[in-house]
Amino acid sequence: SDCLALSCLEAWSRCDGAVLVDLHCHTTCSDGLLSPPALVERAHKRGVKVLALTDHDTMAGVPAAIAAARSYGMRIIPGVEISCRYLSSSGEMGELVHVLAYYGCCGPAQGLEERLAHIREGRYARARSMVDKLRDLKKPVRWESVLEFAGDGVAPGRPHVARALVQAGHVSSVGEAFHKYLHDGGPAYSNGSELPAGEAVELIRETGGIAVLAHPWSLKNPLDVVKQLKDAGLHGMEVYKSSGRDKAFADLADAYHLVKLGGSDFHGTGAADETDLGKVEVPAKALHEFLRAGDPVWLDSVMSILSSF
Ligand code: AMP
Ligand code: FE
Ligand code: FE
Ligand code: ZN
């Protein structure tokens, strides 16, 4: 049945223009602009049959996404993009690392949710600290408007601070806010309560998830990070982009025997250069490895979804 599953996936990925799977996207539950049902509807219209929801540090959007997906016959893979930092061998917390975690139907165990809650709480103090830095830089934004952009009960992130900067007229775009003030190590940047990346990978494994390194091209020291996370049990890393396979990172993934994956990282910002849902193609063989690593249940349920189209 394994061979059958692979040939089924292959047949589907050869289907003219059919985009099957998107493994990375965001909703209003973190810093995306579409609600979970609106995101699922858009994915459906774009031909996505299997969608992994990967909001920053929360799985709050998953139930509504599953409910919305039901009417389209789509399958939602519960996921989360965990805010981590690289812990060097000398014990120093280094650069930001985003680790994607994918779960089966029931979502993560309690142990993970507690850690996610801790990171989300840290996001409030971090956003406050960034707002304080902006005030000192004579670019004041209102704390209330940061919280309003984040939305009810949603832990604030840099994009919400960026939108407040645009609203206050200090910059003309979110991109400019990041470029001038909020980029990693930027003048108004602050650290939060990120998890050491290796610990996150171990936790994901312990709780039955699949651990995947997100957008390694945004790392300063990808090799150190990949080495450490592989030792911790990393399953895969993103190497596919809308422009295709990133050769250097595909080679790195091969060298460390990691599954080569990717997704759109869609946020619904409406930016002209944003990669839309379903725009990143992942070969059938890699999807097969991913689904098999996760849980045989995934492979079966994904196959039953696909065969019904
Ligand atoms: P945070 O999780 O609060 O550190 O914010 C990271 C998020 O900021 C990413 O997931 C993107 O949504 C957004 N982001 C990062 N860099 C940029 C940029 N240069 N321009 C616009 N948005 C960005
Ligand atoms: Fe984001
Ligand atoms: Fe990310
Ligand atoms: Zn993301």
CSV table of C-alpha atoms and ligand atoms in Angstrom, one decimal:
chain,number,residue,atom,x,y,z
A,1,SER,CA,0.0,0.0,0.0
A,2,ASP,CA,3.0,2.2,0.5
A,3,CYS,CA,4.0,1.9,-3.2
A,4,LEU,CA,0.4,2.6,-4.2
A,5,ALA,CA,0.4,5.7,-2.0
A,6,LEU,CA,3.6,7.0,-3.7
A,7,SER,CA,2.3,6.4,-7.2
A,8,CYS,CA,-1.0,8.1,-6.2
A,9,LEU,CA,0.9,11.1,-5.0
A,10,GLU,CA,3.0,11.1,-8.1
A,11,ALA,CA,0.0,10.9,-10.4
A,12,TRP,CA,-1.6,13.8,-8.5
A,13,SER,CA,1.5,16.0,-8.7
A,14,ARG,CA,1.6,15.4,-12.5
A,15,CYS,CA,-2.0,16.6,-12.8
A,16,ASP,CA,-2.1,19.7,-14.9
A,17,GLY,CA,-1.5,22.7,-12.6
A,18,ALA,CA,-2.9,20.9,-9.6
A,19,VAL,CA,-1.3,22.1,-6.5
A,20,LEU,CA,-1.9,19.6,-3.8
A,21,VAL,CA,-0.2,20.4,-0.6
A,22,ASP,CA,0.8,23.5,1.3
A,23,LEU,CA,2.8,22.9,4.5
A,24,HIS,CA,3.3,26.4,5.8
A,25,CYS,CA,0.9,29.3,6.3
A,26,HIS,CA,-0.4,31.8,8.9
A,27,THR,CA,-3.8,33.2,10.0
A,28,THR,CA,-5.2,35.9,12.3
A,29,CYS,CA,-4.4,33.6,15.2
A,30,SER,CA,-0.8,34.9,14.8
A,31,ASP,CA,0.4,37.4,12.3
A,32,GLY,CA,-1.6,36.4,9.2
A,33,LEU,CA,-4.4,38.6,7.8
A,34,LEU,CA,-7.0,35.9,6.9
A,35,SER,CA,-9.1,34.1,9.5
A,36,PRO,CA,-8.7,30.3,9.5
A,37,PRO,CA,-11.9,29.8,7.5
A,38,ALA,CA,-11.0,32.5,5.0
A,39,LEU,CA,-7.5,31.0,4.6
A,40,VAL,CA,-9.0,27.5,4.0
A,41,GLU,CA,-11.4,28.9,1.4
A,42,ARG,CA,-8.6,30.6,-0.4
A,43,ALA,CA,-6.5,27.4,-0.3
A,44,HIS,CA,-9.4,25.5,-1.7
A,45,LYS,CA,-9.9,28.0,-4.6
A,46,ARG,CA,-6.2,27.7,-5.4
A,47,GLY,CA,-6.4,23.9,-5.6
A,48,VAL,CA,-4.8,22.9,-2.3
A,49,LYS,CA,-6.2,19.6,-1.0
A,50,VAL,CA,-4.0,19.2,2.1
A,51,LEU,CA,-3.1,22.3,4.1
A,52,ALA,CA,-0.9,22.4,7.2
A,53,LEU,CA,-1.7,25.4,9.4
A,54,THR,CA,1.5,26.7,11.0
A,55,ASP,CA,0.8,29.8,13.0
A,56,HIS,CA,3.5,31.3,15.2
A,57,ASP,CA,3.5,29.6,18.7
A,58,THR,CA,-0.2,28.6,18.7
A,59,MET,CA,-2.5,26.0,17.3
A,60,ALA,CA,-5.6,28.0,18.2
A,61,GLY,CA,-6.7,28.2,14.5
A,62,VAL,CA,-6.7,24.5,13.9
A,63,PRO,CA,-10.3,23.6,15.0
A,64,ALA,CA,-11.9,26.3,12.9
A,65,ALA,CA,-9.7,25.4,9.9
A,66,ILE,CA,-10.7,21.7,10.2
A,67,ALA,CA,-14.4,22.7,10.4
A,68,ALA,CA,-14.0,24.9,7.3
A,69,ALA,CA,-12.0,22.2,5.4
A,70,ARG,CA,-14.7,19.6,5.9
A,71,SER,CA,-17.1,21.4,3.5
A,72,TYR,CA,-14.4,21.3,0.7
A,73,GLY,CA,-13.3,17.8,1.4
A,74,MET,CA,-9.8,19.2,2.3
A,75,ARG,CA,-7.5,17.8,4.9
A,76,ILE,CA,-5.9,20.0,7.6
A,77,ILE,CA,-2.6,19.0,9.2
A,78,PRO,CA,-2.3,20.6,12.6
A,79,GLY,CA,0.9,22.5,12.8
A,80,VAL,CA,2.8,25.3,14.6
A,81,GLU,CA,5.9,27.4,13.8
A,82,ILE,CA,7.8,27.6,17.1
A,83,SER,CA,9.9,30.7,17.9
A,84,CYS,CA,13.3,29.3,19.0
A,85,ARG,CA,16.8,30.5,19.3
A,86,TYR,CA,20.1,28.7,18.6
A,87,LEU,CA,21.8,27.7,21.8
A,88,SER,CA,25.6,27.6,21.1
A,89,SER,CA,27.8,25.0,22.5
A,90,SER,CA,29.2,27.6,25.0
A,91,GLY,CA,25.6,28.0,26.3
A,92,GLU,CA,24.8,31.4,24.7
A,93,MET,CA,21.4,32.1,23.1
A,94,GLY,CA,22.1,33.1,19.6
A,95,GLU,CA,20.0,33.9,16.5
A,96,LEU,CA,16.3,33.3,16.0
A,97,VAL,CA,15.3,29.9,14.6
A,98,HIS,CA,11.8,29.0,13.4
A,99,VAL,CA,11.0,25.3,13.9
A,100,LEU,CA,7.9,23.9,12.3
A,101,ALA,CA,6.0,21.1,14.1
A,102,TYR,CA,3.4,18.9,12.5
A,103,TYR,CA,0.9,16.7,14.4
A,104,GLY,CA,-1.6,14.0,13.7
A,105,CYS,CA,-5.3,14.5,14.2
A,106,CYS,CA,-5.3,15.1,17.9
A,107,GLY,CA,-2.8,18.0,18.0
A,108,PRO,CA,0.1,18.2,20.5
A,109,ALA,CA,0.4,16.8,23.9
A,110,GLN,CA,0.1,19.0,27.0
A,111,GLY,CA,3.9,19.4,27.4
A,112,LEU,CA,4.1,21.3,24.1
A,113,GLU,CA,1.1,23.5,24.8
A,114,GLU,CA,2.7,24.7,28.1
A,115,ARG,CA,5.8,25.7,26.3
A,116,LEU,CA,3.9,27.5,23.5
A,117,ALA,CA,1.9,29.4,26.2
A,118,HIS,CA,5.2,30.5,27.8
A,119,ILE,CA,6.5,31.8,24.4
A,120,ARG,CA,3.2,33.6,23.7
A,121,GLU,CA,3.3,35.3,27.2
A,122,GLY,CA,6.9,36.4,26.4
A,123,ARG,CA,5.6,38.0,23.2
A,124,TYR,CA,3.8,40.7,25.3
A,125,ALA,CA,6.9,41.8,27.2
A,126,ARG,CA,8.9,41.6,24.0
A,127,ALA,CA,6.4,43.8,22.1
A,128,ARG,CA,6.4,46.3,25.0
A,129,SER,CA,10.1,46.4,25.0
A,130,MET,CA,10.1,47.1,21.2
A,131,VAL,CA,7.5,49.9,21.8
A,132,ASP,CA,9.8,51.4,24.5
A,133,LYS,CA,12.8,51.3,22.1
A,134,LEU,CA,10.7,53.0,19.4
A,135,ARG,CA,9.7,55.7,21.9
A,136,ASP,CA,13.4,56.3,22.7
A,137,LEU,CA,14.1,56.5,19.0
A,138,LYS,CA,11.5,59.3,18.8
A,139,LYS,CA,9.2,57.0,16.8
A,140,PRO,CA,6.4,56.5,19.3
A,141,VAL,CA,3.6,54.0,18.7
A,142,ARG,CA,0.6,53.4,21.0
A,143,TRP,CA,0.7,50.1,22.9
A,144,GLU,CA,-3.0,49.9,22.4
A,145,SER,CA,-2.7,50.0,18.6
A,146,VAL,CA,-0.2,47.1,18.7
A,147,LEU,CA,-2.7,45.1,20.7
A,148,GLU,CA,-5.5,46.1,18.3
A,149,PHE,CA,-3.5,45.0,15.3
A,150,ALA,CA,-2.7,41.7,17.0
A,151,GLY,CA,-6.4,41.1,17.7
A,152,ASP,CA,-8.3,39.7,20.7
A,153,GLY,CA,-6.2,37.3,22.7
A,154,VAL,CA,-3.5,37.1,20.0
A,155,ALA,CA,0.1,37.4,21.2
A,156,PRO,CA,1.7,40.3,19.4
A,157,GLY,CA,4.5,39.9,17.0
A,158,ARG,CA,6.8,42.2,15.0
A,159,PRO,CA,4.3,42.6,12.1
A,160,HIS,CA,1.8,44.1,14.6
A,161,VAL,CA,4.4,46.6,15.8
A,162,ALA,CA,5.3,47.3,12.2
A,163,ARG,CA,1.6,48.0,11.3
A,164,ALA,CA,1.4,50.4,14.3
A,165,LEU,CA,4.6,52.2,12.9
A,166,VAL,CA,2.8,52.6,9.5
A,167,GLN,CA,-0.3,53.8,11.2
A,168,ALA,CA,1.7,56.4,13.2
A,169,GLY,CA,3.2,57.7,9.9
A,170,HIS,CA,6.8,56.9,10.9
A,171,VAL,CA,7.2,54.6,7.9
A,172,SER,CA,5.2,54.0,4.7
A,173,SER,CA,5.2,50.2,4.8
A,174,VAL,CA,5.6,47.2,7.0
A,175,GLY,CA,8.7,46.3,4.9
A,176,GLU,CA,10.2,49.7,5.7
A,177,ALA,CA,9.4,49.2,9.4
A,178,PHE,CA,11.4,45.9,9.4
A,179,HIS,CA,14.2,47.4,7.3
A,180,LYS,CA,14.7,50.4,9.5
A,181,TYR,CA,13.8,49.2,13.0
A,182,LEU,CA,12.5,45.7,13.6
A,183,HIS,CA,14.8,43.3,11.7
A,184,ASP,CA,16.8,40.8,13.8
A,185,GLY,CA,19.2,42.9,15.9
A,186,GLY,CA,17.7,46.1,14.5
A,187,PRO,CA,17.5,49.3,16.6
A,188,ALA,CA,14.0,48.5,18.0
A,189,TYR,CA,14.4,44.7,18.1
A,190,SER,CA,14.0,42.7,21.3
A,191,ASN,CA,14.3,39.1,22.2
A,192,GLY,CA,11.3,37.2,23.6
A,193,SER,CA,11.0,34.0,25.6
A,194,GLU,CA,12.1,31.7,22.7
A,195,LEU,CA,12.8,28.1,23.3
A,196,PRO,CA,16.3,26.7,22.7
A,197,ALA,CA,15.9,25.2,19.2
A,198,GLY,CA,17.3,21.8,20.1
A,199,GLU,CA,15.0,21.5,23.0
A,200,ALA,CA,12.0,22.3,20.7
A,201,VAL,CA,13.0,19.6,18.4
A,202,GLU,CA,13.3,17.1,21.2
A,203,LEU,CA,9.9,18.2,22.6
A,204,ILE,CA,8.3,17.8,19.1
A,205,ARG,CA,9.7,14.3,18.8
A,206,GLU,CA,8.6,13.4,22.4
A,207,THR,CA,5.1,14.6,21.7
A,208,GLY,CA,4.8,12.6,18.4
A,209,GLY,CA,5.3,15.5,16.0
A,210,ILE,CA,7.4,16.0,12.9
A,211,ALA,CA,10.1,18.7,13.3
A,212,VAL,CA,11.1,20.7,10.3
A,213,LEU,CA,13.5,23.7,10.1
A,214,ALA,CA,11.8,26.7,8.5
A,215,HIS,CA,13.4,29.0,5.9
A,216,PRO,CA,17.0,28.1,6.7
A,217,TRP,CA,18.1,30.8,4.2
A,218,SER,CA,17.2,33.4,6.8
A,219,LEU,CA,19.8,32.0,9.2
A,220,LYS,CA,23.3,33.5,9.7
A,221,ASN,CA,24.8,30.1,10.6
A,222,PRO,CA,22.7,27.5,8.9
A,223,LEU,CA,25.3,24.8,9.1
A,224,ASP,CA,25.7,25.1,12.9
A,225,VAL,CA,21.9,25.1,13.4
A,226,VAL,CA,21.3,22.1,11.1
A,227,LYS,CA,24.1,20.1,12.7
A,228,GLN,CA,22.7,20.7,16.2
A,229,LEU,CA,19.1,20.1,15.3
A,230,LYS,CA,19.9,17.0,13.4
A,231,ASP,CA,21.5,15.6,16.6
A,232,ALA,CA,18.3,16.6,18.4
A,233,GLY,CA,16.2,14.5,16.0
A,234,LEU,CA,15.2,17.0,13.3
A,235,HIS,CA,13.1,15.2,10.5
A,236,GLY,CA,13.4,17.7,7.7
A,237,MET,CA,14.0,21.2,6.5
A,238,GLU,CA,12.5,23.6,4.0
A,239,VAL,CA,14.4,23.8,0.7
A,240,TYR,CA,11.6,24.5,-1.8
A,241,LYS,CA,10.6,28.1,-2.6
A,242,SER,CA,8.2,29.5,-5.2
A,243,SER,CA,11.2,29.8,-7.5
A,244,GLY,CA,11.9,26.1,-7.0
A,245,ARG,CA,14.5,24.1,-5.1
A,246,ASP,CA,17.3,26.0,-3.3
A,247,LYS,CA,20.3,24.0,-4.4
A,248,ALA,CA,22.6,24.8,-1.5
A,249,PHE,CA,20.0,23.9,1.1
A,250,ALA,CA,18.9,20.8,-0.8
A,251,ASP,CA,22.6,19.7,-0.7
A,252,LEU,CA,22.8,20.5,3.0
A,253,ALA,CA,19.5,18.5,3.6
A,254,ASP,CA,21.0,15.5,1.7
A,255,ALA,CA,24.2,15.7,3.6
A,256,TYR,CA,22.3,15.4,6.9
A,257,HIS,CA,19.7,13.0,5.6
A,258,LEU,CA,16.8,15.4,6.2
A,259,VAL,CA,13.5,15.3,4.3
A,260,LYS,CA,13.4,18.2,1.8
A,261,LEU,CA,10.2,20.1,2.2
A,262,GLY,CA,8.7,23.6,1.8
A,263,GLY,CA,5.5,25.7,1.8
A,264,SER,CA,4.3,29.1,0.9
A,265,ASP,CA,4.6,30.8,4.4
A,266,PHE,CA,1.5,32.7,3.2
A,267,HIS,CA,0.4,35.5,5.6
A,268,GLY,CA,-2.2,37.2,3.4
A,269,THR,CA,-0.5,40.6,3.6
A,270,GLY,CA,-1.4,41.4,0.0
A,271,ALA,CA,2.2,42.4,-0.7
A,272,ALA,CA,3.0,42.2,-4.5
A,273,ASP,CA,5.8,39.8,-3.9
A,274,GLU,CA,4.0,37.5,-1.5
A,275,THR,CA,4.0,33.8,-2.4
A,276,ASP,CA,0.4,32.6,-2.6
A,277,LEU,CA,-1.0,29.4,-1.1
A,278,GLY,CA,-0.1,26.3,-3.0
A,279,LYS,CA,2.7,28.2,-4.9
A,280,VAL,CA,5.5,26.1,-3.6
A,281,GLU,CA,5.7,22.7,-5.1
A,282,VAL,CA,7.2,19.8,-3.2
A,283,PRO,CA,7.9,16.5,-5.1
A,284,ALA,CA,5.6,13.6,-4.4
A,285,LYS,CA,8.6,11.5,-3.1
A,286,ALA,CA,9.3,14.1,-0.4
A,287,LEU,CA,5.6,14.4,0.6
A,288,HIS,CA,5.4,10.7,0.8
A,289,GLU,CA,8.5,10.5,3.2
A,290,PHE,CA,6.9,13.3,5.2
A,291,LEU,CA,3.5,11.7,5.6
A,292,ARG,CA,5.1,8.3,6.3
A,293,ALA,CA,7.4,9.8,9.0
A,294,GLY,CA,4.4,11.5,10.6
A,295,ASP,CA,2.0,8.7,11.1
A,296,PRO,CA,0.6,6.0,8.9
A,297,VAL,CA,-2.8,7.5,9.6
A,298,TRP,CA,-1.8,10.6,7.7
A,299,LEU,CA,-0.8,8.7,4.7
A,300,ASP,CA,-4.1,6.9,4.6
A,301,SER,CA,-6.3,9.9,5.2
A,302,VAL,CA,-4.4,12.0,2.7
A,303,MET,CA,-4.8,9.2,0.1
A,304,SER,CA,-8.5,9.0,0.8
A,305,ILE,CA,-8.8,12.7,0.3
A,306,LEU,CA,-6.9,12.7,-2.9
A,307,SER,CA,-8.7,9.7,-4.4
A,308,SER,CA,-12.0,11.5,-3.9
A,309,PHE,CA,-11.0,14.3,-6.2
B,1,AMP,P1,8.1,37.6,15.1
B,1,AMP,O1,7.6,36.2,15.1
B,1,AMP,O2,7.4,38.5,16.0
B,1,AMP,O3,9.6,37.7,15.4
B,1,AMP,O4,7.9,38.2,13.7
B,1,AMP,C1,8.4,37.4,12.6
B,1,AMP,C2,7.4,37.6,11.4
B,1,AMP,O5,7.6,38.9,10.9
B,1,AMP,C3,7.6,36.7,10.2
B,1,AMP,O6,6.9,35.5,10.4
B,1,AMP,C4,7.0,37.5,9.1
B,1,AMP,O7,5.6,37.4,9.2
B,1,AMP,C5,7.4,39.0,9.5
B,1,AMP,N1,8.6,39.5,8.8
B,1,AMP,C6,9.8,39.2,9.1
B,1,AMP,N2,10.7,39.9,8.3
B,1,AMP,C7,9.9,40.7,7.6
B,1,AMP,C8,10.1,41.8,6.6
B,1,AMP,N3,11.4,42.1,6.2
B,1,AMP,N4,9.1,42.4,6.0
B,1,AMP,C9,7.8,42.1,6.4
B,1,AMP,N5,7.5,41.1,7.3
B,1,AMP,C10,8.5,40.5,7.9
B,2,FE,FE,4.9,35.5,10.4
B,3,FE,FE,9.1,31.9,10.0
B,4,ZN,ZN,6.0,31.2,8.8
